[in-house]
Coordinates of C-alpha atoms in Angstrom, one line a residue:
M1 CA 0.0 0.0 0.0
G2 CA 1.5 3.4 -1.0
L3 CA 2.4 6.0 1.6
Q4 CA 0.0 8.6 0.2
V5 CA -2.9 6.1 0.4
I6 CA -1.9 5.2 4.0
E7 CA -1.8 8.9 4.9
A8 CA -5.3 9.5 3.3
L9 CA -6.7 6.6 5.3
M10 CA -5.2 7.9 8.5
H11 CA -6.7 11.3 7.9
K12 CA -10.1 9.7 7.4
L13 CA -9.7 7.6 10.5
T14 CA -8.7 10.8 12.4
A15 CA -11.9 12.5 11.2
G16 CA -13.9 9.4 12.3
L17 CA -12.3 9.6 15.8
L18 CA -13.2 13.3 15.9
C19 CA -16.9 12.4 15.6
L20 CA -16.5 10.3 18.7
V21 CA -14.3 12.6 20.7
L22 CA -16.3 15.8 20.0
A23 CA -19.8 14.2 20.1
A24 CA -22.2 16.1 22.2
A25 CA -25.8 15.1 23.1
P26 CA -27.8 12.7 20.8
V27 CA -29.9 15.5 19.4
L28 CA -26.9 16.9 17.6
G29 CA -26.5 13.9 15.4
G30 CA -23.6 11.5 15.0
C31 CA -21.5 10.1 12.2
E32 CA -23.9 7.3 11.3
Q33 CA -24.4 7.1 7.6
D34 CA -27.7 6.3 5.8
R35 CA -26.5 4.7 2.6
G36 CA -30.0 4.7 1.2
T37 CA -30.5 8.5 1.3
G38 CA -26.8 9.5 1.1
A39 CA -27.1 11.2 4.5
G40 CA -24.7 11.0 7.5
Y41 CA -21.4 11.3 5.7
L42 CA -18.4 13.4 6.9
F43 CA -17.4 15.6 4.0
S44 CA -14.0 17.1 3.8
Y45 CA -12.6 20.1 1.8
T46 CA -9.4 22.1 1.7
L47 CA -9.4 25.8 2.3
D48 CA -6.3 27.6 0.8
A49 CA -6.0 29.9 3.7
N50 CA -7.1 30.5 7.3
P51 CA -10.4 32.4 7.4
R52 CA -9.7 36.0 8.4
S53 CA -13.1 36.4 10.1
L54 CA -16.3 34.5 10.3
D55 CA -18.3 37.7 10.8
P56 CA -20.7 37.9 7.7
Q57 CA -20.8 41.6 7.8
L58 CA -17.1 41.9 7.4
A59 CA -15.8 38.7 5.7
E60 CA -14.5 39.1 2.1
D61 CA -11.9 36.3 1.6
E62 CA -12.9 33.0 0.0
A63 CA -12.0 30.8 2.9
S64 CA -14.1 32.9 5.3
L65 CA -17.1 33.1 2.9
T66 CA -17.0 29.3 2.4
V67 CA -17.2 28.6 6.1
I68 CA -19.8 31.3 6.7
G69 CA -21.9 29.9 3.8
N70 CA -22.2 26.6 5.6
M71 CA -22.8 28.2 9.0
F72 CA -25.4 30.8 8.3
S73 CA -28.8 31.0 6.5
G74 CA -30.1 34.3 5.2
L75 CA -33.6 35.3 4.3
F76 CA -33.0 34.2 0.7
R77 CA -30.6 32.0 -1.2
M78 CA -29.4 32.0 -4.8
E79 CA -29.9 28.9 -6.8
D80 CA -27.6 27.7 -9.6
T81 CA -30.2 28.9 -12.1
G82 CA -29.8 32.4 -10.8
A83 CA -33.3 32.3 -9.2
V84 CA -33.7 33.8 -5.7
T85 CA -35.7 31.5 -3.4
P86 CA -36.7 31.9 0.3
D87 CA -34.5 30.4 3.0
V88 CA -35.3 31.8 6.4
A89 CA -38.0 33.8 4.7
E90 CA -41.4 32.0 4.5
S91 CA -43.1 34.5 2.3
Y92 CA -42.7 38.1 1.2
E93 CA -44.5 41.0 -0.4
I94 CA -43.2 44.0 -2.5
S95 CA -45.1 47.2 -2.4
P96 CA -46.5 48.5 -5.7
D97 CA -43.8 51.3 -5.8
G98 CA -41.1 48.7 -5.3
C99 CA -39.7 50.5 -2.2
T100 CA -41.0 48.3 0.6
Y101 CA -40.2 44.6 1.2
T102 CA -42.2 42.9 3.9
I103 CA -40.7 39.5 4.7
R104 CA -42.3 37.0 7.0
M105 CA -39.9 34.5 8.5
R106 CA -40.0 30.9 9.4
Q107 CA -40.3 30.3 13.1
D108 CA -38.2 27.1 13.1
N109 CA -34.8 28.5 12.5
Y110 CA -32.5 28.4 15.5
W111 CA -29.1 29.8 16.7
Y112 CA -26.6 27.3 17.8
S113 CA -23.0 27.6 19.1
L114 CA -20.2 25.6 20.7
G115 CA -21.4 26.9 24.1
D116 CA -24.9 25.5 23.4
A117 CA -23.4 22.2 22.5
R118 CA -21.5 22.1 25.8
Q119 CA -24.7 22.9 27.7
E120 CA -26.6 20.3 25.7
A121 CA -24.1 17.6 26.7
T122 CA -25.0 18.1 30.4
R123 CA -28.8 17.7 29.9
T124 CA -30.7 14.5 30.0
D125 CA -31.8 12.8 26.8
S126 CA -35.4 13.4 27.6
E127 CA -35.0 17.2 27.4
D128 CA -36.0 18.7 24.0
A129 CA -33.1 20.9 22.8
A130 CA -35.7 23.2 21.0
K131 CA -37.0 24.2 24.4
H132 CA -33.6 25.7 25.3
A133 CA -32.8 27.0 21.8
T134 CA -32.9 30.7 20.7
A135 CA -35.0 31.3 17.6
V136 CA -33.8 33.6 14.9
T137 CA -36.0 36.7 14.8
A138 CA -36.5 39.8 12.7
A139 CA -34.4 41.7 15.3
D140 CA -31.4 39.7 14.3
F141 CA -31.7 40.9 10.7
V142 CA -32.3 44.5 11.8
Y143 CA -29.1 44.4 13.9
A144 CA -27.1 42.9 11.1
F145 CA -27.9 45.8 8.8
Q146 CA -27.3 48.3 11.6
R147 CA -23.8 46.8 11.9
I148 CA -23.2 47.1 8.2
F149 CA -23.8 50.9 8.5
D150 CA -22.2 51.4 11.9
P151 CA -18.9 53.2 11.2
L152 CA -17.3 51.2 14.0
T153 CA -17.9 48.0 12.0
N154 CA -16.2 49.4 8.9
S155 CA -18.1 47.0 6.7
P156 CA -17.1 46.7 3.1
Y157 CA -20.7 46.1 2.2
R158 CA -22.2 49.6 2.9
E159 CA -22.2 50.7 -0.8
R160 CA -23.9 47.4 -1.8
F161 CA -26.9 48.3 0.3
A162 CA -26.9 52.0 -0.3
C163 CA -30.4 51.7 -1.8
L164 CA -31.8 51.4 1.7
K165 CA -33.6 54.4 3.2
N166 CA -31.3 56.8 5.0
A167 CA -28.2 54.9 3.9
R168 CA -26.5 57.9 2.3
Q169 CA -27.2 60.2 5.3
I170 CA -25.8 57.5 7.7
M171 CA -22.7 57.1 5.5
D172 CA -22.2 60.8 5.4
G173 CA -22.3 61.0 9.3
E174 CA -25.6 62.8 9.3
M175 CA -27.7 60.0 10.9
D176 CA -27.1 57.2 13.4
C177 CA -26.9 53.7 11.9
T178 CA -30.1 52.7 13.8
R179 CA -32.0 54.8 11.3
I180 CA -31.2 52.5 8.4
G181 CA -34.4 51.4 6.6
V182 CA -34.7 48.0 8.2
D183 CA -37.3 47.4 10.9
A184 CA -39.0 44.6 12.8
A185 CA -42.8 44.8 12.3
D186 CA -43.1 42.0 14.8
T187 CA -41.0 39.1 16.1
Y188 CA -40.9 37.3 12.8
T189 CA -41.6 40.0 10.2
V190 CA -38.8 42.2 8.9
V191 CA -39.5 45.3 6.7
F192 CA -36.9 46.8 4.3
T193 CA -37.6 50.3 3.1
L194 CA -35.7 51.6 0.0
E195 CA -35.1 55.1 -1.1
K196 CA -36.0 54.0 -4.6
P197 CA -36.8 50.7 -6.3
D198 CA -33.9 48.3 -6.9
A199 CA -34.4 45.3 -9.1
N200 CA -31.4 43.5 -7.6
F201 CA -32.5 43.9 -4.0
L202 CA -33.7 40.3 -3.5
S203 CA -30.4 39.1 -5.0
L204 CA -28.5 41.3 -2.5
L205 CA -30.5 39.7 0.4
A206 CA -29.1 36.3 -0.8
T207 CA -25.5 37.4 -0.3
T208 CA -23.4 36.7 2.8
A209 CA -23.5 40.2 4.1
A210 CA -27.2 40.0 4.6
M211 CA -26.9 37.1 7.1
P212 CA -28.4 37.8 10.6
C213 CA -26.5 38.7 13.7
N214 CA -27.7 37.9 17.2
P215 CA -27.0 41.1 19.3
S216 CA -26.8 39.3 22.7
F217 CA -24.2 36.9 21.4
F218 CA -22.3 39.6 19.6
Y219 CA -21.9 41.7 22.7
A220 CA -21.0 38.7 24.8
C221 CA -18.0 38.1 22.5
K222 CA -16.4 41.4 23.7
G223 CA -14.8 42.3 20.4
R224 CA -13.9 38.7 19.4
Y225 CA -17.0 38.0 17.3
G226 CA -16.0 35.8 14.4
L227 CA -12.4 35.3 15.4
D228 CA -12.4 32.0 17.3
E229 CA -14.5 28.9 17.9
D230 CA -16.1 30.4 21.1
S231 CA -17.0 33.6 19.3
V232 CA -19.1 32.3 16.4
I233 CA -22.7 31.2 16.3
S234 CA -24.7 29.5 13.6
N235 CA -28.3 29.6 12.3
G236 CA -27.5 27.6 9.2
P237 CA -26.9 23.9 8.3
F238 CA -23.7 23.4 10.5
Y239 CA -22.2 24.9 13.6
L240 CA -18.5 25.2 14.3
R241 CA -17.1 22.7 16.8
M242 CA -13.3 23.3 16.5
W243 CA -11.1 25.9 14.8
F244 CA -7.4 25.1 15.1
Y245 CA -4.8 27.2 13.3
D246 CA -1.1 27.4 13.9
P247 CA 0.8 29.3 11.2
Y248 CA 3.8 27.0 11.8
G249 CA 1.7 23.8 12.1
K250 CA 0.5 21.2 9.5
E251 CA -2.7 19.9 11.1
N252 CA -4.8 23.1 10.8
Q253 CA -8.5 22.5 10.4
I254 CA -12.0 23.6 11.1
Y255 CA -14.5 20.9 12.2
M256 CA -18.2 21.5 11.9
R257 CA -21.3 19.5 12.9
R258 CA -24.8 19.4 11.6
N259 CA -27.2 21.8 13.3
A260 CA -29.8 19.2 14.1
L261 CA -32.5 21.7 15.2
N262 CA -32.4 23.4 11.8
S263 CA -32.2 20.1 10.0
R264 CA -35.7 19.3 11.3
A265 CA -37.1 22.0 9.2
K266 CA -34.9 21.4 6.2
Q267 CA -32.8 18.3 6.1
V268 CA -29.0 18.7 6.3
Y269 CA -27.5 15.6 4.8
P270 CA -23.9 15.4 6.0
S271 CA -23.4 14.8 9.7
N272 CA -20.1 16.7 9.8
L273 CA -17.7 18.9 7.8
T274 CA -13.9 19.0 8.0
F275 CA -12.1 21.9 6.4
Y276 CA -8.3 21.5 6.2
I277 CA -6.4 24.8 6.1
Q278 CA -3.5 24.5 3.8
N279 CA -2.8 25.9 0.3
A280 CA -4.0 25.6 -3.3
Q281 CA -1.3 23.1 -4.2
Q282 CA -2.0 20.9 -1.2
A283 CA -5.7 21.2 -1.9
E284 CA -5.3 19.4 -5.3
Q285 CA -3.0 16.7 -3.7
N286 CA -5.5 16.1 -0.9
F287 CA -8.3 15.6 -3.5
R288 CA -6.1 13.2 -5.6
D289 CA -5.3 11.2 -2.4
S290 CA -9.0 11.0 -1.6
L291 CA -8.5 12.9 1.6
T292 CA -11.0 15.5 0.5
D293 CA -14.3 15.1 -1.4
C294 CA -14.2 18.0 -3.9
L295 CA -11.9 20.5 -5.5
I296 CA -12.3 23.9 -7.3
T297 CA -9.9 23.9 -10.3
A298 CA -9.4 25.4 -13.7
D299 CA -7.8 22.1 -15.0
S300 CA -10.0 20.7 -17.7
S301 CA -8.5 17.3 -17.5
Y302 CA -10.7 16.5 -14.5
A303 CA -13.8 17.3 -16.6
A304 CA -12.5 15.0 -19.4
S305 CA -12.0 12.1 -16.9
D306 CA -14.8 9.5 -16.2
K307 CA -13.4 9.3 -12.7
Y308 CA -15.1 12.5 -11.7
T309 CA -18.2 14.6 -11.9
A310 CA -17.3 18.1 -12.9
L311 CA -19.7 21.1 -12.7
S312 CA -18.4 23.8 -15.0
Y313 CA -18.8 27.6 -14.8
E314 CA -17.6 30.3 -17.1
S315 CA -17.3 32.8 -14.3
L316 CA -14.2 34.9 -15.3
T317 CA -13.4 37.1 -18.3
Y318 CA -9.7 37.5 -19.0
G319 CA -8.7 40.5 -21.0
L320 CA -5.8 42.9 -21.6
I321 CA -5.4 45.9 -19.4
F322 CA -2.9 48.8 -19.9
N323 CA -0.9 50.6 -17.2
P324 CA -2.6 54.0 -16.8
A325 CA 0.8 55.5 -15.8
H326 CA 2.7 54.2 -18.9
P327 CA 3.7 57.1 -21.2
Q328 CA 2.5 55.3 -24.4
Y329 CA 0.2 52.4 -23.6
A330 CA -2.1 54.6 -21.5
N331 CA -3.1 56.5 -24.7
L332 CA -6.8 56.0 -25.5
T333 CA -6.3 56.0 -29.3
L334 CA -3.6 53.4 -29.0
R335 CA -5.7 51.3 -26.7
K336 CA -8.5 51.4 -29.2
A337 CA -6.1 50.4 -32.0
L338 CA -5.0 47.4 -30.0
A339 CA -8.5 46.5 -29.1
Q340 CA -9.6 46.6 -32.7
G341 CA -6.6 44.4 -33.6
T342 CA -7.5 41.9 -30.9
R343 CA -11.1 41.6 -32.2
S344 CA -9.8 41.0 -35.7
A345 CA -7.4 38.2 -34.7
S346 CA -8.6 34.6 -35.3
Y347 CA -7.5 32.8 -32.1
G348 CA -10.7 31.1 -31.0
S349 CA -9.6 27.6 -32.2
M350 CA -6.3 28.0 -30.3
L351 CA -8.0 28.2 -26.9
G352 CA -8.1 25.0 -24.8
A353 CA -11.2 23.1 -23.6
D354 CA -11.3 25.3 -20.5
A355 CA -11.6 28.6 -22.4
R356 CA -13.8 30.3 -25.0
E357 CA -13.3 33.4 -27.1
A358 CA -14.8 36.6 -25.5
T359 CA -15.7 39.9 -27.0
G360 CA -18.0 40.9 -24.1
L361 CA -17.1 41.9 -20.5
I362 CA -19.7 40.0 -18.5
P363 CA -19.0 36.3 -18.2
P364 CA -21.6 33.7 -19.2
A365 CA -22.0 32.3 -15.7
V366 CA -23.8 35.5 -14.7
R367 CA -27.5 34.8 -15.0
L368 CA -30.5 37.1 -15.4
L369 CA -34.2 36.1 -15.9
G370 CA -33.3 32.5 -15.7
K371 CA -30.8 32.6 -18.5
S372 CA -27.2 33.3 -19.1
Y373 CA -26.8 37.1 -19.5
R374 CA -24.9 36.3 -22.7
E375 CA -28.0 34.7 -24.1
L376 CA -30.0 37.9 -23.5
V377 CA -27.2 40.3 -24.6
S378 CA -25.1 39.1 -27.5
Q379 CA -21.5 40.0 -27.6
Q380 CA -21.9 41.6 -31.0
S381 CA -24.5 44.0 -29.7
V382 CA -22.1 45.6 -27.1
Q383 CA -19.2 46.0 -29.5
P384 CA -18.1 49.6 -30.4
A385 CA -18.3 50.6 -34.0
A386 CA -15.5 49.1 -36.1
E387 CA -12.7 51.4 -37.0
D388 CA -9.6 50.9 -39.1
A389 CA -7.0 49.6 -36.6
A390 CA -4.0 50.8 -38.7
A391 CA -5.4 54.3 -39.0
L392 CA -6.0 54.4 -35.2
Y393 CA -2.4 53.3 -34.6
S394 CA -1.0 56.0 -36.9
R395 CA -3.1 58.6 -35.2
A396 CA -1.9 57.4 -31.8
L397 CA 1.7 57.8 -32.8
E398 CA 0.9 61.4 -33.9
E399 CA -0.7 62.1 -30.5
L400 CA 2.3 60.6 -28.8
D401 CA 4.7 62.4 -31.1
A402 CA 6.5 59.1 -31.5
A403 CA 8.0 57.3 -34.5
S404 CA 7.3 53.9 -33.0
L405 CA 6.2 52.1 -29.8
E406 CA 8.4 51.0 -27.0
S407 CA 8.8 47.2 -27.2
V408 CA 7.2 45.6 -24.1
Q409 CA 6.0 42.2 -22.9
I410 CA 2.5 41.3 -21.7
L411 CA 2.5 40.3 -18.1
V412 CA 0.6 37.0 -17.6
P413 CA 0.2 34.5 -14.8
E414 CA 2.1 31.3 -15.3
G415 CA 0.1 28.1 -15.8
L416 CA -3.3 29.8 -16.5
T417 CA -3.2 28.5 -20.1
D418 CA -0.6 27.7 -22.8
Y419 CA -1.1 31.2 -24.3
A420 CA -1.2 30.1 -27.9
A421 CA -4.2 32.3 -28.5
L422 CA -2.5 35.3 -27.0
H423 CA 0.5 34.7 -29.2
E424 CA -1.9 34.8 -32.2
V425 CA -3.2 38.2 -31.0
V426 CA 0.3 39.5 -30.8
R427 CA 1.0 38.1 -34.3
Q428 CA -2.0 40.0 -35.6
W429 CA -0.7 43.2 -33.9
S430 CA 2.6 42.7 -35.7
D431 CA 0.9 42.3 -39.1
L432 CA -1.3 45.4 -38.5
F433 CA 1.2 47.7 -36.8
G434 CA 4.6 46.4 -37.7
F435 CA 5.9 45.9 -34.2
Y436 CA 6.4 42.9 -31.9
I437 CA 5.2 42.5 -28.3
G438 CA 6.3 39.6 -26.2
I439 CA 4.6 37.5 -23.5
A440 CA 6.1 37.2 -20.0
P441 CA 4.7 34.4 -17.8
V442 CA 5.6 34.8 -14.2
D443 CA 4.6 32.9 -11.0
P444 CA 1.3 34.0 -9.4
E445 CA 3.0 35.7 -6.5
T446 CA 5.2 37.8 -8.7
Y447 CA 2.3 38.5 -11.0
A448 CA 0.3 39.9 -8.1
Q449 CA 3.2 41.9 -6.8
R450 CA 3.9 43.5 -10.2
L451 CA 0.3 44.4 -10.8
A452 CA 0.1 46.0 -7.4
A453 CA 3.4 47.9 -8.0
G454 CA 2.4 49.0 -11.5
D455 CA 5.4 47.2 -12.9
Y456 CA 3.9 46.4 -16.4
A457 CA 2.8 48.0 -19.6
I458 CA 0.2 45.5 -20.7
A459 CA -1.2 42.6 -18.5
L460 CA -3.7 39.8 -18.9
Y461 CA -6.2 40.3 -16.1
G462 CA -9.3 38.4 -15.0
T463 CA -12.5 39.9 -13.7
G464 CA -15.9 38.4 -12.7
S465 CA -18.5 39.4 -10.1
D466 CA -18.9 39.1 -6.4
F467 CA -22.6 38.1 -6.8
N468 CA -24.8 36.7 -9.5
S469 CA -25.8 39.9 -11.4
P470 CA -24.6 41.9 -14.4
A471 CA -24.6 44.8 -11.9
G472 CA -22.0 43.0 -9.8
A473 CA -19.8 42.4 -12.8
L474 CA -19.9 46.0 -14.0
Q475 CA -19.5 47.4 -10.5
Q476 CA -16.3 45.2 -10.1
L477 CA -14.9 47.0 -13.1
L478 CA -15.9 50.4 -11.7
D479 CA -14.2 49.5 -8.4
R480 CA -11.0 49.0 -10.3
Q481 CA -11.3 52.1 -12.4
A482 CA -8.0 53.6 -11.3
M483 CA -6.1 50.4 -12.1
L484 CA -7.8 50.1 -15.4
G485 CA -7.3 53.7 -16.3
M486 CA -11.0 54.1 -17.1
S487 CA -11.8 57.7 -18.1
A488 CA -13.8 59.9 -15.8
E489 CA -16.4 60.4 -18.5
T490 CA -16.8 56.6 -18.8
V491 CA -17.1 56.1 -15.1
L492 CA -19.9 58.7 -14.8
A493 CA -21.7 57.3 -17.8
V494 CA -21.5 53.7 -16.6
Q495 CA -22.7 54.7 -13.1
E496 CA -25.6 56.5 -14.7
Q497 CA -26.6 53.3 -16.5
L498 CA -26.3 51.2 -13.4
E499 CA -28.4 53.7 -11.4
K500 CA -31.1 53.5 -14.1
A501 CA -31.0 49.7 -14.0
S502 CA -31.2 49.6 -10.2
G503 CA -34.2 52.0 -10.3
M504 CA -36.3 49.5 -12.3
Q505 CA -38.9 47.5 -10.4
N506 CA -38.2 44.3 -12.3
L507 CA -35.2 42.7 -13.8
S508 CA -36.5 42.6 -17.3
G509 CA -36.3 46.4 -17.4
T510 CA -32.6 46.3 -16.6
V511 CA -31.3 44.5 -19.6
E512 CA -30.9 47.5 -22.0
Y513 CA -29.1 49.5 -19.3
Y514 CA -26.6 46.7 -18.6
R515 CA -26.1 46.4 -22.4
E516 CA -25.2 50.1 -22.7
A517 CA -23.0 50.1 -19.6
E518 CA -21.0 47.2 -21.0
R519 CA -20.7 48.9 -24.4
L520 CA -19.4 52.1 -22.8
V521 CA -16.6 50.2 -21.0
L522 CA -15.6 48.4 -24.2
E523 CA -15.6 51.8 -26.0
D524 CA -13.2 53.1 -23.5
A525 CA -10.8 50.2 -24.3
C526 CA -9.5 50.0 -20.8
F527 CA -10.2 46.3 -20.7
V528 CA -10.0 44.3 -23.9
P529 CA -11.7 40.9 -23.5
V530 CA -9.8 37.9 -24.8
F531 CA -11.4 34.7 -23.4
Y532 CA -13.9 33.4 -20.8
K533 CA -12.2 30.9 -18.4
Q534 CA -13.9 27.8 -17.1
E535 CA -13.7 26.8 -13.5
Y536 CA -14.9 23.4 -12.2
L537 CA -16.2 22.0 -9.0
V538 CA -15.0 18.4 -9.2
F539 CA -16.0 15.5 -7.1
R540 CA -16.3 11.7 -7.4
P541 CA -19.4 10.0 -8.7
D542 CA -20.3 8.5 -5.3
N543 CA -21.0 12.1 -4.1
E544 CA -24.0 14.2 -5.3
D545 CA -25.6 17.6 -4.9
L546 CA -22.5 19.6 -3.9
A547 CA -23.0 23.2 -5.0
L548 CA -20.6 26.1 -5.8
N549 CA -21.1 29.8 -6.0
P550 CA -18.6 30.6 -8.8
F551 CA -18.4 34.2 -8.0
T552 CA -17.4 33.9 -4.3
G553 CA -15.8 30.5 -4.5
Q554 CA -18.1 29.1 -1.8
V555 CA -18.8 25.4 -1.7
F556 CA -22.1 24.5 -0.1
F557 CA -22.5 21.1 1.6
A558 CA -26.0 21.1 3.2
D559 CA -27.6 19.1 0.4
A560 CA -24.5 16.9 -0.3
K561 CA -25.0 13.2 -0.4
H562 CA -22.6 10.3 -0.4
F563 CA -23.4 6.8 -1.7
E564 CA -21.3 3.7 -1.4

């Protein structure tokens, strides 16, 4: 038996022992597996970093969001189809003017923490845990949104919810955060009041930032909320049982158990979750060694293998960006010439199985009205009017008062692809403009450092969205306007289109505004799309119903099943 196989078996044995050592009262559920339904399995996954904070109103990194996504439940959840469906919400009504959302909550959603588990272990088996449990109420959602707008929280999500009544005045320091337009009409009814309609509001309520916060527990943490195993609480499928991290150690992991109280209302299939805290390279090795049950990867060989089930998502658009501080390549006319040359290059057939030619900004994984956004808005319809690339190039040289361009290399991350398609783009530029530009692959760490330092003239850069909406994808580009060198006029024009889209009462009315916003960014030539990149959630055929949010990188395990 190989050493790696032995190590994998030992890790699984260790996980099994944890189920025994950490077991609390019978109500919490054990490690018993029901092979008929696929329930009761201990799923394992590798996080590529230690979560920075398990506070939903603060967390932004992928590791934190993944753990939070399995610990908390919001009023709504986003399905793979892009549809928003109730979670803790039982029903909801939207006022005729689109500015008031009245949401009635389920009364069978409960908070649970490690402290509750310890108390539960001391009670007799005859005592019903629900009698001692704390129900999630409208006040918990009200408090969560007050925290988002409390300047002491310094939440990165304030702008996302700026559509709420009084949000701007609070952000400007003119009102207290308790005046935000979120109120509890009664114990289980929460009311959101908006300054103006926002067609994306239900989608926003399905994001991590909109998860509830129990004020009593928060204050009891005395500033430690979300930072250790005793300072986190769950109202979702699982609760956190152990969080061990030593930056110099190798056995770092987070261990979670099923929240059996919440599983009564909606079945949670796994009995436990183990998150190993290592790195991306070790994550792949763990999966190959069968230590973990799934993997997020851009490697298309997994999808081609019959050994795995692979869910694919075109969630990133890779394109060329130009250093706004470069004396030549920051020139708008030159950028337009290079963009026109890129569109005229025939490189689609040179892309691998994990990529597809792109001429639009918003990746196909973004869904709207039950379809891929790219089905609703064709790439051709957002393209700027065609111009003669050679004429643009000549004009750019005149504007730069230069006889020729400085020879540079395109900064690219090593290992992303074989770059045959990008070499074809460069060849087309050479034919059109009579100069040569090279391609410089560097390791991911160096790539990130050089981007941050502005040590490049042209770079290949990936962009997506942080939630499932064209607005999220376009806002991500606006958030990086300085890095992209987007003109002030374009920024204002795109913001205007997004404001018009957000002011619609239904999503169907937003399509034309998103189309125009996308066209405006492409016209500015600050980001030149080259290809859409596939990402995969890969798992073995004996597992089913794992889910991935391709925009946040969160893997969800509540519905995951294992069959032997």
